[in-house]
Tab-separated table of N, CA and C in Angstrom:
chain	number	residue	atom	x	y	z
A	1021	UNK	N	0.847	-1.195	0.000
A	1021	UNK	CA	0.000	0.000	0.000
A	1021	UNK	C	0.881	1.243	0.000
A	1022	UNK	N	0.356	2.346	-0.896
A	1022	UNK	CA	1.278	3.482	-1.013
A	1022	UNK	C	0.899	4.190	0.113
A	1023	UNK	N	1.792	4.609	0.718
A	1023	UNK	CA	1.197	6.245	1.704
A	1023	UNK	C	1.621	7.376	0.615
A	1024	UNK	N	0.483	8.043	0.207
A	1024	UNK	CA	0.162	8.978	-0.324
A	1024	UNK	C	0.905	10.535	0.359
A	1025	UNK	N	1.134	10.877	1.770
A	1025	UNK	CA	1.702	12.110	1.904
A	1025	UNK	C	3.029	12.086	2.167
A	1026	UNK	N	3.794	13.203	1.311
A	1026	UNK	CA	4.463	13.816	1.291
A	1026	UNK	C	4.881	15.255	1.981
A	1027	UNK	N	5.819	15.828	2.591
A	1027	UNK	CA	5.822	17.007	2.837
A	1027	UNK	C	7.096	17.771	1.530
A	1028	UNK	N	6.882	18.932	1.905
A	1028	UNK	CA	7.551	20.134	0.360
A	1028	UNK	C	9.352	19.052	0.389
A	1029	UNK	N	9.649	18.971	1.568
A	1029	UNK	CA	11.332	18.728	1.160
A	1029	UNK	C	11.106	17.263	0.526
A	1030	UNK	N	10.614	16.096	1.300
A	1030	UNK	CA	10.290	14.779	1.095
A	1030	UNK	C	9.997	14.732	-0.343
A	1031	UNK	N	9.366	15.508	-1.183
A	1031	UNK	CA	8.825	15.913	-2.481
A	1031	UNK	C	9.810	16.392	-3.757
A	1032	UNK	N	10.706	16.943	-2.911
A	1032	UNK	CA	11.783	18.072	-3.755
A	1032	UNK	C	12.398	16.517	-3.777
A	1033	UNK	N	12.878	15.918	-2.974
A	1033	UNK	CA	14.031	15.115	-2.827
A	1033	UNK	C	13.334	13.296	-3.653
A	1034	UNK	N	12.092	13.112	-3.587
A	1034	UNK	CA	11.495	12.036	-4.574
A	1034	UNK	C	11.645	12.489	-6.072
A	1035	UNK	N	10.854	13.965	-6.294
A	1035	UNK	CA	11.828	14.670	-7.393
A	1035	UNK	C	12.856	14.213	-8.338
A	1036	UNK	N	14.282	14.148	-7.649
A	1036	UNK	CA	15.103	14.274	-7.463
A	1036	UNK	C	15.582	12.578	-8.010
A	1037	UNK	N	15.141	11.706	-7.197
A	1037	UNK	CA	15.135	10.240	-7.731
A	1037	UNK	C	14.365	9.940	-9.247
A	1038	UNK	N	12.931	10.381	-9.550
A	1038	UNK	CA	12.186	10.227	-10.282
A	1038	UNK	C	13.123	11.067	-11.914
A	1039	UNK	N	13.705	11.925	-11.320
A	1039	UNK	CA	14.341	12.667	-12.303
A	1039	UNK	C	15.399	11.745	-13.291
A	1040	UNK	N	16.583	10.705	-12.045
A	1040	UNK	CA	17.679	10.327	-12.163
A	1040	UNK	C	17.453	8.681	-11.972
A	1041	UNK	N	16.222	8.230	-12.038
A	1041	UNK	CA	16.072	6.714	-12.181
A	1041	UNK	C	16.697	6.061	-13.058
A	1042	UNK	N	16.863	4.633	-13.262
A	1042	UNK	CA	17.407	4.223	-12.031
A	1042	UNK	C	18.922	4.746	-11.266
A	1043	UNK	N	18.940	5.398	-10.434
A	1043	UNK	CA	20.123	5.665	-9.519
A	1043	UNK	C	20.824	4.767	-8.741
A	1044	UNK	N	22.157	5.214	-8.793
A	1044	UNK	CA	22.640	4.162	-7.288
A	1044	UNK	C	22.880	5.615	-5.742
A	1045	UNK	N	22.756	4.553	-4.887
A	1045	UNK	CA	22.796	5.651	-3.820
A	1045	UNK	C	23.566	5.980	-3.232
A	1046	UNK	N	24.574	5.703	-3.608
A	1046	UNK	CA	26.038	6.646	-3.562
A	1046	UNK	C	25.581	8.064	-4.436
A	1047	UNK	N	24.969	7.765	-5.891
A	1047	UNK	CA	24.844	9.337	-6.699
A	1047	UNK	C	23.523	9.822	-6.434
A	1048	UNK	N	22.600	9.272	-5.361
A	1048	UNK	CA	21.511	10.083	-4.714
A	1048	UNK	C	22.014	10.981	-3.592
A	1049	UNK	N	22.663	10.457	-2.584
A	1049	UNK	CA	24.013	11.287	-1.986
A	1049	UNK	C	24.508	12.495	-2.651
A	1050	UNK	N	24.944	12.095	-3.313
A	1050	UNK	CA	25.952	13.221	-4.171
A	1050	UNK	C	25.037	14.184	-4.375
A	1051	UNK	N	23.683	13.842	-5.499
A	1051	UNK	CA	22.548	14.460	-5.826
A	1051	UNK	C	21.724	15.458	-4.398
A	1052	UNK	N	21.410	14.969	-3.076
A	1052	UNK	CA	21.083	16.073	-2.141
A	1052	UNK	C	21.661	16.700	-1.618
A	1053	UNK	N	23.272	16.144	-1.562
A	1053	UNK	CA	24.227	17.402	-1.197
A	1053	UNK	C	24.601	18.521	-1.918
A	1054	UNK	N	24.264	18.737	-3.121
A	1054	UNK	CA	24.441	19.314	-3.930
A	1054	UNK	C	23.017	20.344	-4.050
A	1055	UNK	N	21.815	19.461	-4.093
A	1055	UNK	CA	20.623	20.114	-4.606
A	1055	UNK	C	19.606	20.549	-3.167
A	1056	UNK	N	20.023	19.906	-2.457
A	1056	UNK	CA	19.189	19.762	-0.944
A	1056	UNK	C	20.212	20.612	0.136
A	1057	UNK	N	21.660	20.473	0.391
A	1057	UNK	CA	22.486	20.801	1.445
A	1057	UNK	C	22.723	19.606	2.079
A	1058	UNK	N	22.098	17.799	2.068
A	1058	UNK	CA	22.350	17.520	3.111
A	1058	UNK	C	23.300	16.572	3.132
A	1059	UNK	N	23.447	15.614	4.128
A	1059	UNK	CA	24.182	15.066	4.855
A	1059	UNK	C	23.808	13.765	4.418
A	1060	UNK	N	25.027	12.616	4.118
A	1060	UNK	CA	24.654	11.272	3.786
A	1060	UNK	C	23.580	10.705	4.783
A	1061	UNK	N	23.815	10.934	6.134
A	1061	UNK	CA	22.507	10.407	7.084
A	1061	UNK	C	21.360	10.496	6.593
A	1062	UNK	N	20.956	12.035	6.444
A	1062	UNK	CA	19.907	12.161	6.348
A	1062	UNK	C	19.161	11.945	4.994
A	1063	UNK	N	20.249	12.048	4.001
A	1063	UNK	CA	19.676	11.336	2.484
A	1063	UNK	C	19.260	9.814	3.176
A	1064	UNK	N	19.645	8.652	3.675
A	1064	UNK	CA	19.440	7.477	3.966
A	1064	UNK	C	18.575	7.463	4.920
A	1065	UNK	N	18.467	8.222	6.002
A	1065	UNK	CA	17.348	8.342	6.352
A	1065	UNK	C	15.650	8.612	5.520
A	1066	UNK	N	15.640	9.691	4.884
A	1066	UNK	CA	14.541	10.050	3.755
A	1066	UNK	C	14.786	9.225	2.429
A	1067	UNK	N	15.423	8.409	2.628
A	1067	UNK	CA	15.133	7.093	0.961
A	1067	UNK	C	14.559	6.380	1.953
A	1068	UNK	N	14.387	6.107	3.527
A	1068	UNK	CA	14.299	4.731	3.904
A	1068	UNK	C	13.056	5.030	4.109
A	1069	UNK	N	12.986	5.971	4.394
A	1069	UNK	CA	10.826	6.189	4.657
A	1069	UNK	C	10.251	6.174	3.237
A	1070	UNK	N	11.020	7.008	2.339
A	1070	UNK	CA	10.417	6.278	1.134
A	1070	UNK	C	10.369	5.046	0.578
A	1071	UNK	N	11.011	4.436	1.050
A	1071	UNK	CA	11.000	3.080	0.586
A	1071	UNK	C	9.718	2.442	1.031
A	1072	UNK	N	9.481	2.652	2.517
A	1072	UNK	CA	8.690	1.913	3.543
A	1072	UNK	C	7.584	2.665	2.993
A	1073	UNK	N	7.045	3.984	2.380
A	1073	UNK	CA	6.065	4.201	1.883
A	1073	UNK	C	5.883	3.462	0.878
A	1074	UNK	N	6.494	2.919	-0.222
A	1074	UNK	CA	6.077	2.041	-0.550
A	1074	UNK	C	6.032	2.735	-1.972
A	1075	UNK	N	7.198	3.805	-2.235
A	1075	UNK	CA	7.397	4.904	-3.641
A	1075	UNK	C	8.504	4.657	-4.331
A	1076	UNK	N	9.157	3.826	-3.433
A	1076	UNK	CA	10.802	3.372	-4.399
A	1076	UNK	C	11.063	2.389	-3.452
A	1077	UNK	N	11.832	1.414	-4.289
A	1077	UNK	CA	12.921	0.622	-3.992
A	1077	UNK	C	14.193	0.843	-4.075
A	1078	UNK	N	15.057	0.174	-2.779
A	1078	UNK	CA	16.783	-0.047	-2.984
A	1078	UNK	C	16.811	-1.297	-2.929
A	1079	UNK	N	17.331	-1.902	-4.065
A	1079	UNK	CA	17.474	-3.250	-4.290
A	1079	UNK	C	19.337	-3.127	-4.956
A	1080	UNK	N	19.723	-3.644	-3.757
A	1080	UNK	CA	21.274	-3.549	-3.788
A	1080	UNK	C	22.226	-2.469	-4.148
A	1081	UNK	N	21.649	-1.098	-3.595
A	1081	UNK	CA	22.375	-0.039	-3.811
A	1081	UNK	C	21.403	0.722	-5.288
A	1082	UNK	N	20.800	0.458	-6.266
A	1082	UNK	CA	20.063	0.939	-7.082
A	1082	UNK	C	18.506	1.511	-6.472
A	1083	UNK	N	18.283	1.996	-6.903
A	1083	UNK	CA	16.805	2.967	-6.261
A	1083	UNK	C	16.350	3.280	-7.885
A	1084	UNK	N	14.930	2.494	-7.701
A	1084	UNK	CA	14.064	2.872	-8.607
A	1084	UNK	C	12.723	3.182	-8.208
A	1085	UNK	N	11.757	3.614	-8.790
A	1085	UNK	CA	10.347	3.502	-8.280
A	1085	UNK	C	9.459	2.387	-8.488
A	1086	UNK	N	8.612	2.453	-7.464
A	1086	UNK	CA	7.398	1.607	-7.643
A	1086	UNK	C	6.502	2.021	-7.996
A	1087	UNK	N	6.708	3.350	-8.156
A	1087	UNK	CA	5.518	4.209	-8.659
A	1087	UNK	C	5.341	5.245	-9.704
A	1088	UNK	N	5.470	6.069	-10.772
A	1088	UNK	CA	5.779	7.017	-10.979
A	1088	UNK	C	5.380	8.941	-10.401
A	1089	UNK	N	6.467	9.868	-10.910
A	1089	UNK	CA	5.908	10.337	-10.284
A	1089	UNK	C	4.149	11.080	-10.483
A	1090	UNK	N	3.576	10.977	-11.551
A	1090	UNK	CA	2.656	11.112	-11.975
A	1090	UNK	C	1.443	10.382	-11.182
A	1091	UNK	N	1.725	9.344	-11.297
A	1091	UNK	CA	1.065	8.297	-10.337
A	1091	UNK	C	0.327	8.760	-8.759
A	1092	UNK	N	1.805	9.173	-8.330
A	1092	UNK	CA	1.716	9.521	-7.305
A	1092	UNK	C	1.035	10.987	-6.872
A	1093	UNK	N	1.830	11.686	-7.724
A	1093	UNK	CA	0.856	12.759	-7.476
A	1093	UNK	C	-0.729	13.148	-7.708
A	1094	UNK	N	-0.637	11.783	-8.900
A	1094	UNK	CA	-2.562	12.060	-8.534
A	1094	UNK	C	-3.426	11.355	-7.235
A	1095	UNK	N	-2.440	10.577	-6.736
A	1095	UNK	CA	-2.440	9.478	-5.266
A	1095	UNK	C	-3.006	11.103	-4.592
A	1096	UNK	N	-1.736	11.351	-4.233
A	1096	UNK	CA	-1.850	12.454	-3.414
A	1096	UNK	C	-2.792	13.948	-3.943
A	1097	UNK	N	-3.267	13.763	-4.769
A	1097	UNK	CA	-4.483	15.109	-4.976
A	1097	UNK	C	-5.734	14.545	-4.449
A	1098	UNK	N	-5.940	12.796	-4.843
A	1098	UNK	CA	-7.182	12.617	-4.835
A	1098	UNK	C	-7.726	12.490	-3.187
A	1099	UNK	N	-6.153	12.243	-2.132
A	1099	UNK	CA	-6.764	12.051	-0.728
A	1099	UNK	C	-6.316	13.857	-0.002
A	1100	UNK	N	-6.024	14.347	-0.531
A	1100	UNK	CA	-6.326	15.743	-0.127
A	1100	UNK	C	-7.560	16.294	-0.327
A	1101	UNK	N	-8.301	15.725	-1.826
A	1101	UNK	CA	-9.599	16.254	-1.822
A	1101	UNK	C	-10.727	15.266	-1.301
A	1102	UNK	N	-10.310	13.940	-1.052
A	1102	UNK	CA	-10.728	13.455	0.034
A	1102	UNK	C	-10.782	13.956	1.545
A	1103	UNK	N	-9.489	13.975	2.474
A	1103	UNK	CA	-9.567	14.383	3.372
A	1103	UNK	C	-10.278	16.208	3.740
A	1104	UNK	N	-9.948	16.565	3.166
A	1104	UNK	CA	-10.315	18.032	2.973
A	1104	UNK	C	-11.642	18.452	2.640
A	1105	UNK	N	-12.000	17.944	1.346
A	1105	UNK	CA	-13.444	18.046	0.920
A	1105	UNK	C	-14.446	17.001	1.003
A	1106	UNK	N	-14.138	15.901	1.674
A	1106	UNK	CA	-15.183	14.938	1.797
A	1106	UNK	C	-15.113	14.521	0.328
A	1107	UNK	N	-14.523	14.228	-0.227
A	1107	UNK	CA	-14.355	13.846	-1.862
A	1107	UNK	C	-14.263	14.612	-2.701
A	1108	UNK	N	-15.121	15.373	-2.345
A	1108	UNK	CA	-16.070	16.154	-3.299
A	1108	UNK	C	-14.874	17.214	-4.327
A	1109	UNK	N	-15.098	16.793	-5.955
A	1109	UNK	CA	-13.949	17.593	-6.911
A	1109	UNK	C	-14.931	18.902	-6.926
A	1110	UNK	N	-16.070	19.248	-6.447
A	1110	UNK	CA	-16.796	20.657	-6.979
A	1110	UNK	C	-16.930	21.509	-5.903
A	1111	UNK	N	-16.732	20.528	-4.661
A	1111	UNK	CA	-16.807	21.884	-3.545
A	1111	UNK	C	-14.824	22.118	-3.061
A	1112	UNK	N	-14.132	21.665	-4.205
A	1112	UNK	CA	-12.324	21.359	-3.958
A	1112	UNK	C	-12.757	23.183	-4.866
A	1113	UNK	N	-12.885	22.447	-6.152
A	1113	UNK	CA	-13.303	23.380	-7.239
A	1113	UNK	C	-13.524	25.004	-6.742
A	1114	UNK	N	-14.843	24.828	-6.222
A	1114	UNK	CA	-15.549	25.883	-5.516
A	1114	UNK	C	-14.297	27.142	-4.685
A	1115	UNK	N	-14.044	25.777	-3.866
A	1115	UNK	CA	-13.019	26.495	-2.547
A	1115	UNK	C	-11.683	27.435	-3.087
A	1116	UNK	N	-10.883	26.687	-4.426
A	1116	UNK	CA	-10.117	26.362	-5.108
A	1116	UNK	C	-10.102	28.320	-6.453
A	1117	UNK	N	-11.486	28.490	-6.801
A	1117	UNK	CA	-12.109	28.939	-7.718
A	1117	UNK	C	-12.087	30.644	-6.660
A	1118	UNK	N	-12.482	30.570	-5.643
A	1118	UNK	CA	-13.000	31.685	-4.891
A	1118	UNK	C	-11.918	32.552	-5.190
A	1119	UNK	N	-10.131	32.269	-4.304
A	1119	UNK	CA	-9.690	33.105	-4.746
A	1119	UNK	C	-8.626	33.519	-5.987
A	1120	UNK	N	-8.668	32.551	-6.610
A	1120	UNK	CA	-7.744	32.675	-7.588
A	1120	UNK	C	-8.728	32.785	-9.235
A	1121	UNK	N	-9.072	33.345	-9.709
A	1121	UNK	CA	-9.422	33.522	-11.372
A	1121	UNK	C	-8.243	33.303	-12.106
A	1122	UNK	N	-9.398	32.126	-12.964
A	1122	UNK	CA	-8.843	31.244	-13.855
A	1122	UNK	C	-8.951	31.962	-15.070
A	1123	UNK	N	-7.967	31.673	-16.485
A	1123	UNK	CA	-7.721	32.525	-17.772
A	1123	UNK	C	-8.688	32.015	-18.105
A	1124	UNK	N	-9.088	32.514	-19.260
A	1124	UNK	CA	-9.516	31.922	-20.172
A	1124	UNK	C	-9.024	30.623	-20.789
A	1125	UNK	N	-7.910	30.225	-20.878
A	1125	UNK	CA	-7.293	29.415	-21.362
A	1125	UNK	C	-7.276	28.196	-20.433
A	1126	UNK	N	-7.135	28.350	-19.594
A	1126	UNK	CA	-7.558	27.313	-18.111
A	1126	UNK	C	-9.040	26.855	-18.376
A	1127	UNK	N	-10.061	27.480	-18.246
A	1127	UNK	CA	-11.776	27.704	-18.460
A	1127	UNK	C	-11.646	26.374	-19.531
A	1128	UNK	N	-10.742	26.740	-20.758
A	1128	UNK	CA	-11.153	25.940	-22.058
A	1128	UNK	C	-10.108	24.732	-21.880
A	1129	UNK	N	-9.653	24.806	-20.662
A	1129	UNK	CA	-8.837	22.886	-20.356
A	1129	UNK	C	-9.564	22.394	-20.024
A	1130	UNK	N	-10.447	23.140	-18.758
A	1130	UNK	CA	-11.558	22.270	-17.593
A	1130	UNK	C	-12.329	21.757	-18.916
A	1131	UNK	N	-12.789	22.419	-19.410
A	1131	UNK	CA	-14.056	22.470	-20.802
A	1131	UNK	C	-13.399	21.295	-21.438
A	1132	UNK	N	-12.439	20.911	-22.189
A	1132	UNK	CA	-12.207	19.554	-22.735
A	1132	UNK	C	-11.987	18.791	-22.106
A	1133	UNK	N	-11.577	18.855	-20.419
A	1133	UNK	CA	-11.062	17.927	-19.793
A	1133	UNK	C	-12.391	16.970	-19.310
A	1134	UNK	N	-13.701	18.094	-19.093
A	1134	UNK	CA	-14.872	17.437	-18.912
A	1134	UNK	C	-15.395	17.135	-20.045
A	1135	UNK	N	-15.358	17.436	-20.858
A	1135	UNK	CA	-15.667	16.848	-22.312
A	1135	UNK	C	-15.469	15.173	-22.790
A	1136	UNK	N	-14.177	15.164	-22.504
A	1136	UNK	CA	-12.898	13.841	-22.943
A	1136	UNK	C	-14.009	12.830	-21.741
A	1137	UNK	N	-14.213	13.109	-20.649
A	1137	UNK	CA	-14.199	12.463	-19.368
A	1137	UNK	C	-15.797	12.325	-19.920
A	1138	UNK	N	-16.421	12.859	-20.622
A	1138	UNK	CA	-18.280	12.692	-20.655
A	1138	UNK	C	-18.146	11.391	-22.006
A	1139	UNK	N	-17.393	11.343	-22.853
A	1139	UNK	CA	-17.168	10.828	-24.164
A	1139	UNK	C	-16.437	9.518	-23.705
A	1140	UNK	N	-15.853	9.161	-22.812
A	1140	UNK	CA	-15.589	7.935	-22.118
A	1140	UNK	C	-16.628	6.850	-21.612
């Protein structure tokens, strides 16, 4: 089972793998000291919760995903607008809509995106 949340660094740093798959983790190392600031610990620390989430594997020093990141991030939209909105994509919408105005050009994505999704 995936666990779906992420926080902003945990995110930057899956990123980061998803970018450079398959990696070994010696050059995921290299990769957050460079892009993150940190410390071999704590890179091995944050691959190992990802792992145990259940978003990548280390299978003998290589790190790939189990998931992509696409995947995942719609994992994680759909239980935010779960937890948050009781499911609901029109009162996400609603909440979502109040303060930010959408282009025109946005207006005519939703518009095919519900289109594509009615024609299914």
């Amino acid at each position: 089972m995936i666990e779906a949340g992420l926080g902003v660094v945990e995110s930057k740093f899956a990123d980061i793998i998803w970018s450079n798959e398959p990696v070994t983790s010696s050059e995921i190392v290299k990769l957050a000291e460079k892009e993150l600031d940190w410390k071999k610990s704590t890179t091995f620390t944050v691959l190992r919760r990802l792992c145990e989430k259940g978003i990548f594997v280390n299978n003998k020093g290589t790190v790939t995903s189990l998931i992509s990141k696409q995947e995942f991030y719609s994992l994680q939209s759909e239980k935010f607008v779960d937890d948050t909105f009781g499911g609901s994509l029109p009162a996400f919408f609603a909440a979502f809509s109040k303060r930010k105005k959408l282009s025109r050009a946005e207006i005519e994505e939703l518009r095919k995106m519900i289109n594509d999704f009615e024609e299914e």
